[in-house]
Amino acid sequence: MRLDPGLAASIESDTALMADFEAICDCGGRLAGSAGERRALKLVAELGRKATGIAARYHSVPYDGWKATRAALRLADGTPAACYPLVFSAPAPAGGLAAEVVDLGRGTPADFSRHSADLPGRVALVRHELMFAAGTIHRSRKYRMAREAGAAGFLIAGPLAGAVVAGSAGRSGPDGIPALGIAPETAARLGPTSTGFAAVSLDLDTAEAPAEAFNLIFDLPGQYDEWVVLSAHIDGHEVGESAMDNASGVAAVLAAMRALAGAVPGFRRGLRVMIFNVEEWALTGSARYVAGLSAAERENIALDINLDSVAGSPRLTALTSGFPALGPFLAGVAAANGLALATHLPLMQNSDHANFALAGIPALRLVAGFDEPDANLRHLLTPADTRDKVAPAELRRAARLAAAIAVAAATAAPEEAARWRIAERDRASN
Ligand SMILES: [Zn+2]
C-alpha cells in the first residue's frame, strides 16, 4: 500500500532528520555505560517527546557492566601498536601476556582445526569480516573457537588501513581470554617469521560490575491493544561516532514517528517506538524487553521493524528472520512507494530484531549495504563510522520506507498479520 502522499512529503521535507542525526553523532561513540550514551538517551527521549507529545518510558536493563581501564599491545621489538579492547574481553594475566601469535588468516573453523596443535598457549590472530553478507563468520564465534582451542589471547584485525576495529567478544561467564582489535598493518607484522612465530606482549586491565541502562519506549496507541514495534539501538562503540551504526537508524525512526504520530490513532494497531540500549553487547536491551513479555503481549505484537545501519549505501535490504510471508508483504509495500528493497530470509542474529524472531514474533531488520563489500558500511566498528559516510537522501529513504512499512503493518487485516507469524521451521515441519 502506498504511504499517504502528505506523510511521504512531510518526511522528504523534514529538516529535523539530519539535525537529529548530527545531534546523536555529537554525543560520540555511545558505548553503553559511557557519558555519551547517557547524553544520547536523554537527547532522544526529548526528541521523541517533541515529535509525538508523548513522554518516553524508561525500561530498565540490568546488565553486566564492563570497561577496560588499560590496554596496550607491543610487538616483539617493543614497538607499541594501536589496539582497542573488545567489549566483555577478559583481562590479561597480572603482569601482562607475552606469547607467540598464530596467524589463522580469516579464522574459519577449517583454519582453527588446521592450527589446532599450534594454538594452546599462543595468541590467535583472525580477520574481521563484513557483517552484512551471507556466510559471514561472526567475531564472537572466532573468539569462542580460539578459547576452545586453548589460545591464551585473541587479536582481530580490522578491514580499514590504519584503523583498529571494535566489537564485543561475546563472552558469557567468568572464563575468557584477553581480546583486542588491531589495525591490518599490525596484523601484517604478526605472520610467521623464518625463525618461527611472531611474538607480542599484551596488557589489558578491566573492571566489571553490575550496571543498569535503559531502553526508551514511546507508545502511540491505535484502535486495539495490538502493536507494531519500530525499533533502533542507540548504543555504539567509542572508536568513531557510531554514525551509520546506528545514529542512522535512530534518526530515521524519529522522523517516521514524527510523520506518523497524528495518524496512528486511526490505525488498527498502535506504534510502539523502542530505542534499545546495550545492543552491541549481545543484544541485551531487546533480550530483556522480550523476555519480560507475557505470551499475550508477544501475541499482540504484529511485527518488529528494526532499523540498524540504514545509511551508507542507497540500497536497503530487509532481513526477514525466517518468516516467509514477510518478503512478499515488504516487496509490495516498497514497490507501491516506488522504493527498491531486497529481502533475505534466513534469521540473522545481528541486531535486536533477532530477539523478537526467536520469541516467535515476526521481525525484520532494515539494513543498508547488505552484500555490498564496497559500500560505506565496510567502515562499521572502525573510527571511520562517521557522519560524512551518510547521505541525507539515504536517511530520508530509510525513514520513508520504515514509515510505509509501519503504516501497512499497522493497518493490515488480521488474516494477513496471522500469515506473517508462520515461521520457516513451522512450514518445514508441516
Ligand atoms: Zn547496530
XYZ file of C-alpha atoms and ligand atoms in Angstrom:
431
model
C 0.000 0.000 0.000
C 1.128 3.493 -0.761
C 2.073 5.844 2.050
C -0.237 8.841 2.187
C 1.406 11.463 -0.082
C 1.172 14.088 2.643
C 3.064 11.851 5.070
C 5.657 10.974 2.440
C 6.137 14.659 1.646
C 6.495 15.533 5.315
C 9.400 13.087 5.610
C 11.009 14.395 2.424
C 10.908 17.947 3.766
C 11.722 17.060 7.396
C 14.728 19.248 8.213
C 14.913 17.754 11.710
C 16.018 14.404 10.259
C 19.609 15.467 9.536
C 19.710 17.700 12.610
C 18.706 14.761 14.856
C 21.244 12.504 13.157
C 24.048 15.010 13.720
C 22.999 15.681 17.305
C 23.174 11.943 18.054
C 26.615 11.764 16.384
C 27.682 14.735 18.512
C 27.255 12.514 21.585
C 30.236 10.432 20.423
C 30.540 6.652 20.060
C 27.994 5.956 22.862
C 29.368 2.789 24.427
C 26.750 1.546 26.909
C 27.581 2.964 30.322
C 29.537 5.926 28.942
C 28.637 9.578 29.440
C 27.985 9.832 25.676
C 25.437 7.012 25.767
C 23.588 8.643 28.663
C 23.628 12.019 26.896
C 22.285 10.451 23.689
C 19.499 8.625 25.532
C 18.368 11.843 27.183
C 18.521 13.645 23.846
C 16.433 11.009 22.063
C 13.887 10.944 24.904
C 13.443 14.685 24.377
C 13.383 14.473 20.559
C 10.795 11.690 20.720
C 8.628 13.690 23.103
C 8.812 16.679 20.803
C 7.949 14.503 17.809
C 4.851 12.955 19.360
C 3.873 14.820 22.522
C 4.331 11.511 24.336
C 6.829 11.141 27.161
C 9.291 8.261 26.957
C 9.004 5.383 29.359
C 12.359 4.248 30.706
C 12.663 0.466 30.645
C 15.381 -0.813 32.971
C 18.086 -3.034 31.502
C 20.293 -4.592 34.162
C 23.465 -5.906 32.566
C 26.991 -6.980 33.356
C 28.878 -3.709 33.243
C 32.396 -3.839 31.847
C 35.073 -1.388 30.996
C 38.698 -1.515 30.013
C 40.904 0.539 32.313
C 44.162 -0.032 30.425
C 45.088 -1.686 27.138
C 48.417 -1.940 25.362
C 49.994 -4.091 22.702
C 53.691 -4.319 21.831
C 55.405 -6.117 19.003
C 58.456 -8.317 19.579
C 60.847 -5.382 19.052
C 58.999 -3.357 21.684
C 57.130 -1.130 19.198
C 53.705 -0.172 20.557
C 50.735 -0.920 18.271
C 47.281 0.665 18.379
C 44.625 -1.606 19.870
C 41.015 -1.451 21.045
C 39.738 -3.879 23.700
C 36.732 -5.928 22.642
C 33.745 -5.387 24.925
C 33.496 -8.154 27.568
C 37.076 -9.173 26.970
C 38.690 -10.937 29.893
C 41.710 -9.131 31.378
C 45.262 -10.236 30.652
C 47.031 -12.065 33.467
C 48.733 -9.827 36.043
C 51.964 -8.531 34.572
C 50.659 -8.962 31.014
C 50.692 -11.757 28.492
C 53.797 -12.408 26.392
C 53.107 -15.054 23.774
C 53.621 -16.132 20.198
C 50.985 -15.390 17.576
C 49.306 -17.928 15.299
C 48.022 -16.146 12.206
C 44.840 -18.025 11.237
C 44.026 -15.826 8.238
C 40.292 -15.332 8.116
C 39.680 -17.616 11.086
C 37.235 -20.155 9.704
C 36.539 -23.443 11.511
C 38.896 -25.077 8.982
C 41.635 -22.546 9.814
C 41.224 -23.314 13.508
C 41.330 -27.073 13.020
C 44.405 -26.820 10.760
C 46.253 -24.970 13.528
C 44.819 -26.857 16.498
C 48.230 -28.105 17.600
C 49.764 -24.613 17.421
C 47.139 -22.724 19.385
C 47.397 -23.828 23.026
C 49.143 -21.071 24.974
C 49.528 -18.809 21.935
C 47.566 -15.785 20.672
C 45.058 -16.424 17.868
C 45.040 -13.772 15.109
C 41.961 -13.587 12.844
C 40.362 -11.087 10.458
C 37.186 -9.046 10.924
C 34.611 -9.788 8.216
C 31.982 -7.690 6.505
C 28.966 -8.289 8.714
C 26.240 -7.871 6.162
C 26.974 -10.794 3.907
C 25.662 -14.293 3.622
C 28.171 -16.742 5.123
C 29.929 -14.201 7.320
C 31.620 -15.687 10.381
C 30.969 -13.539 13.415
C 33.801 -12.353 15.625
C 32.235 -13.902 18.736
C 32.304 -17.327 17.072
C 36.005 -16.895 16.273
C 36.636 -15.827 19.867
C 34.869 -18.964 21.099
C 36.875 -21.188 18.749
C 40.096 -19.566 19.988
C 39.169 -20.222 23.599
C 38.145 -23.785 22.880
C 41.466 -24.391 21.129
C 43.309 -23.314 24.270
C 44.593 -19.967 22.940
C 45.863 -17.531 25.576
C 44.765 -14.385 23.730
C 42.805 -13.150 20.724
C 43.590 -10.470 18.145
C 41.219 -9.436 15.383
C 42.439 -7.253 12.523
C 40.133 -4.604 11.097
C 39.341 -4.048 7.418
C 40.440 -0.436 7.193
C 44.031 0.729 6.605
C 45.486 2.360 9.673
C 42.435 1.748 11.866
C 41.645 -0.598 14.725
C 38.357 -2.467 14.867
C 35.840 -2.636 17.727
C 33.198 -5.130 18.729
C 32.115 -7.425 21.513
C 33.935 -10.625 22.394
C 30.549 -12.180 23.119
C 31.946 -13.806 26.237
C 29.449 -15.221 28.679
C 30.504 -16.394 32.087
C 33.654 -15.712 34.030
C 36.158 -17.515 31.797
C 37.754 -15.870 28.840
C 40.907 -14.670 27.195
C 42.042 -11.102 26.524
C 40.883 -9.825 23.138
C 41.974 -6.752 21.189
C 41.013 -5.209 17.861
C 44.047 -4.130 15.818
C 44.845 -2.461 12.509
C 45.599 -4.535 9.403
C 49.170 -3.174 9.303
C 49.798 -4.599 12.758
C 48.414 -7.961 11.672
C 50.732 -7.897 8.650
C 53.683 -7.790 11.043
C 52.479 -10.782 13.040
C 52.709 -13.539 10.450
C 55.208 -16.396 10.882
C 58.884 -15.459 10.511
C 61.806 -17.541 9.253
C 62.542 -18.479 12.850
C 59.006 -19.376 13.888
C 56.006 -17.485 15.197
C 55.989 -13.724 15.757
C 55.564 -12.666 19.360
C 53.634 -9.928 21.148
C 53.127 -8.675 24.647
C 49.640 -7.676 25.590
C 48.320 -5.795 28.594
C 44.654 -5.404 29.413
C 43.009 -4.437 32.685
C 39.237 -4.460 33.000
C 36.651 -3.613 35.634
C 33.357 -5.469 35.854
C 30.347 -4.612 37.995
C 26.558 -4.951 37.728
C 25.192 -1.971 35.784
C 21.863 -0.577 34.648
C 20.986 1.043 31.326
C 17.602 1.998 29.909
C 15.594 1.344 26.766
C 13.150 4.084 25.753
C 9.551 3.231 24.880
C 7.065 5.579 23.195
C 3.573 4.108 22.908
C 1.297 5.660 20.276
C -1.962 3.719 20.693
C -4.108 2.554 17.815
C -7.680 1.281 17.986
C -6.858 -2.118 19.527
C -4.301 -3.398 22.013
C -2.176 -4.601 19.101
C 1.209 -3.189 18.244
C 3.775 -2.648 15.561
C 7.204 -2.118 17.082
C 9.542 0.307 15.346
C 12.994 -0.066 16.869
C 16.608 1.080 16.663
C 19.547 0.836 19.051
C 21.234 3.915 20.445
C 24.486 2.484 21.800
C 27.722 2.030 19.885
C 31.466 1.823 20.293
C 33.894 4.526 21.287
C 36.119 4.320 18.194
C 34.103 6.681 15.965
C 30.716 8.400 16.015
C 28.730 5.171 15.504
C 27.063 7.227 12.787
C 25.875 4.577 10.355
C 25.602 2.071 13.239
C 23.242 3.308 14.488
C 22.631 7.059 14.672
C 21.175 6.486 11.187
C 18.520 4.058 12.447
C 17.550 6.194 15.449
C 17.239 9.370 13.348
C 15.127 7.573 10.724
C 12.857 6.142 13.437
C 12.412 9.618 14.948
C 11.467 11.017 11.532
C 8.979 8.197 10.914
C 7.322 8.690 14.299
C 7.195 12.461 13.789
C 5.396 11.958 10.478
C 3.027 9.246 11.697
C 2.121 10.420 15.215
C -1.040 12.230 14.131
C -2.267 9.318 12.008
C -1.710 6.388 14.378
C -4.968 6.787 16.366
C -6.806 5.906 13.142
C -4.861 2.665 12.646
C -5.957 -0.740 13.853
C -2.620 -1.259 15.632
C -0.597 1.189 17.671
C 3.004 2.119 17.089
C 5.465 1.243 19.837
C 8.722 3.020 19.191
C 11.582 1.365 21.044
C 15.068 2.784 21.370
C 17.121 -0.179 22.529
C 20.296 0.016 24.561
C 23.232 -2.353 25.198
C 22.705 -3.836 21.723
C 26.403 -4.005 20.969
C 26.867 -6.318 23.978
C 24.909 -9.347 22.701
C 21.565 -7.606 22.020
C 20.971 -7.209 25.752
C 18.366 -4.404 25.845
C 15.960 -6.136 23.489
C 16.592 -9.518 25.115
C 15.490 -8.069 28.467
C 12.437 -6.472 26.912
C 11.264 -9.559 25.018
C 11.944 -11.842 27.993
C 9.632 -9.641 30.079
C 6.656 -10.014 27.730
C 3.800 -12.358 28.599
C 2.549 -14.779 25.954
C -0.422 -12.478 25.338
C 1.824 -9.434 24.941
C 4.003 -11.303 22.445
C 0.881 -12.297 20.560
C -0.229 -8.659 20.436
C 2.922 -7.550 18.604
C 2.261 -7.994 14.895
C 5.722 -7.058 13.677
C 9.062 -5.606 14.767
C 10.583 -3.262 12.186
C 14.170 -2.801 13.349
C 16.376 -0.170 11.757
C 20.074 -0.817 12.194
C 22.663 0.807 9.923
C 20.219 2.103 7.320
C 22.522 4.577 5.564
C 25.956 4.365 3.991
C 24.573 2.884 0.802
C 21.424 3.771 -1.149
C 20.446 0.094 -1.259
C 18.256 -1.270 1.537
C 17.626 -4.903 2.401
C 15.078 -6.406 4.786
C 16.379 -9.383 6.743
C 13.139 -11.255 7.324
C 14.255 -13.667 10.051
C 12.825 -16.889 8.652
C 9.268 -15.565 8.220
C 8.485 -16.316 4.555
C 5.312 -14.208 4.282
C 7.196 -11.043 5.209
C 9.153 -10.962 1.926
C 6.143 -10.553 -0.399
C 4.457 -8.161 2.052
C 7.531 -5.902 2.195
C 8.206 -6.125 -1.536
C 4.623 -4.974 -2.101
C 4.999 -2.019 0.265
C 8.316 -0.970 -1.282
C 7.004 -1.234 -4.848
C 3.834 0.714 -4.031
C 6.035 3.522 -2.726
C 8.490 3.489 -5.601
C 11.317 2.269 -3.370
C 13.715 -0.589 -4.060
C 14.057 -3.231 -1.361
C 15.837 -6.574 -1.389
C 14.898 -9.281 1.086
C 16.946 -12.008 2.756
C 15.006 -14.759 4.522
C 17.383 -16.589 6.901
C 17.384 -15.417 10.515
C 20.484 -13.287 11.080
C 21.130 -12.710 14.768
C 22.941 -9.439 14.193
C 20.554 -6.925 15.778
C 17.571 -6.545 18.096
C 15.018 -7.988 15.643
C 16.537 -11.414 16.337
C 15.193 -11.473 19.899
C 11.673 -10.839 18.621
C 12.032 -13.528 15.949
C 13.377 -16.064 18.441
C 10.263 -15.424 20.573
C 8.006 -16.158 17.591
C 7.232 -12.502 16.789
C 7.559 -11.610 13.087
C 10.588 -9.345 12.818
C 12.793 -7.763 10.229
C 15.920 -5.683 10.138
C 16.275 -2.926 7.597
C 19.944 -2.582 6.716
C 21.868 -0.720 4.030
C 24.732 -2.183 2.030
C 23.896 -5.851 2.501
C 26.234 -7.989 0.390
C 27.906 -4.845 -0.960
C 31.562 -5.145 0.019
C 32.422 -1.659 -1.280
C 29.632 0.232 0.479
C 30.483 2.663 3.281
C 29.109 0.072 5.688
C 32.515 -1.625 5.492
C 33.660 1.085 7.934
C 31.316 -0.114 10.691
C 33.010 -0.721 14.053
C 36.005 1.360 12.970
C 36.973 5.001 13.651
C 35.645 5.773 10.151
C 31.990 5.177 11.092
C 31.419 8.926 10.958
C 28.640 11.220 9.730
C 30.331 12.012 6.412
C 29.575 8.430 5.272
C 25.829 9.124 5.350
C 23.992 10.899 2.535
C 20.838 12.817 3.544
C 18.906 11.091 0.739
C 19.781 7.689 2.216
C 18.417 8.683 5.601
C 15.228 10.068 4.049
C 14.723 6.907 2.012
C 15.102 4.731 5.111
C 12.673 6.898 7.087
C 10.114 6.858 4.278
C 10.359 3.086 3.840
C 10.138 2.492 7.600
C 7.064 4.722 7.796
C 5.433 2.970 4.833
C 6.051 -0.463 6.320
C 4.807 0.702 9.732
C 1.556 2.040 8.265
C 0.992 -1.076 6.148
C 1.651 -3.297 9.155
C -0.498 -1.216 11.499
C -3.455 -1.339 9.117
C -3.098 -4.886 7.741
C -6.051 -7.228 8.089
C -5.774 -9.738 10.947
C -5.594 -12.643 8.448
C -2.607 -11.024 6.741
C -0.849 -10.416 10.075
C -1.534 -14.034 11.059
C 0.281 -15.207 7.925
C 3.426 -13.307 8.944
C 3.666 -15.422 12.110
C 4.211 -18.641 10.225
C 7.943 -19.253 10.518
C 10.025 -21.245 8.092
C 10.582 -24.052 10.584
C 6.808 -24.406 11.175
C 6.382 -24.786 7.449
C 9.137 -27.362 7.237
C 7.501 -29.467 9.926
C 4.041 -29.238 8.385
Zn 23.968 -1.956 15.030
